[in-house]
């Protein structure tokens, strides 16, 4: 699955979004469909096309918008994964620190316990230390459970992202093929070959 996501990231490239409309730099090699197709060596008004081509153009525009939204969601999932990984890393660092301190305190507690077992006042202090150590251990266990939940959530996000990525690659290929055929028909029509 990671090969698919890395291939998709390379395939889709970096996305940049404007307020009025999402744009994707990756589609540079196949320019955006606009009311005027500036990528052709001539320009024309879409309304001057026959109704069949005009409808096909509108369908292409809708497909393009859906594809761009899908790519936007893919990138959002990717960002969520990055944030989740950073959060998980911070939580794991906290867990490791607490666990390390717990082990140090436990070792100190055990060595002190052997030395002062018979003193009444020390027994009470030792009980408090033991209780505190148990609380620390429980806290480490809870953090570990949180990390396990994060791992499960991450796996679901990865699966969703990879499935979306596979579908986007297929949809993108189909869109580009359909668009190329459409452009060829428009060129033939404008050249008077139809």
Coordinates of C-alpha atoms in Angstrom, one line a residue, residues 91-156:
X91 CA 3.0 11.1 23.2
X92 CA 5.5 8.3 22.8
X93 CA 8.3 10.6 24.0
X94 CA 6.2 11.5 27.1
X95 CA 5.5 7.8 27.7
X96 CA 9.2 6.9 27.4
X97 CA 10.2 9.7 29.8
X98 CA 7.6 8.7 32.4
X99 CA 8.5 5.1 32.1
X100 CA 12.2 5.9 32.5
X101 CA 11.5 8.0 35.6
X102 CA 9.2 5.2 36.9
X103 CA 12.0 2.6 36.6
X104 CA 14.5 4.9 38.3
X105 CA 12.1 5.6 41.2
X106 CA 11.2 2.0 41.5
X107 CA 14.9 1.0 41.7
X108 CA 15.5 3.6 44.4
X109 CA 12.3 2.6 46.2
X110 CA 13.3 -1.1 46.3
X111 CA 16.8 -0.3 47.6
X112 CA 15.4 2.1 50.2
X113 CA 12.7 -0.4 51.2
X114 CA 15.2 -3.1 52.1
X115 CA 17.2 -0.6 54.3
X116 CA 14.3 0.8 56.2
X117 CA 11.7 -2.0 56.5
X118 CA 11.5 -1.9 60.3
X119 CA 11.0 1.8 60.9
X120 CA 7.3 2.6 61.4
X121 CA 7.4 6.1 59.9
X122 CA 9.3 4.9 56.9
X123 CA 6.7 2.2 56.3
X124 CA 4.0 4.8 55.8
X125 CA 6.3 6.8 53.5
X126 CA 7.1 3.6 51.6
X127 CA 3.4 2.9 51.1
X128 CA 2.9 6.3 49.7
X129 CA 5.9 5.8 47.4
X130 CA 4.5 2.4 46.3
X131 CA 1.1 4.0 45.6
X132 CA 2.8 6.8 43.6
X133 CA 4.8 4.2 41.6
X134 CA 1.6 2.3 40.8
X135 CA -0.1 5.4 39.6
X136 CA 2.9 6.2 37.4
X137 CA 2.7 2.7 36.0
X138 CA -1.0 3.0 35.3
X139 CA -0.4 6.3 33.6
X140 CA 2.2 4.7 31.3
X141 CA -0.3 1.9 30.5
X142 CA -3.0 4.4 29.7
X143 CA -0.6 6.3 27.4
X144 CA 0.3 3.0 25.7
X145 CA -3.4 2.3 25.1
X146 CA -3.8 5.8 23.6
X147 CA -0.9 5.0 21.3
X148 CA -2.6 1.8 20.3
X149 CA -5.8 3.7 19.5
X150 CA -3.8 6.2 17.5
X151 CA -2.2 3.4 15.5
X152 CA -5.6 1.9 14.7
X153 CA -7.0 5.3 13.6
X154 CA -3.8 5.8 11.5
X155 CA -4.3 2.5 9.8
X156 CA -7.9 3.4 8.9

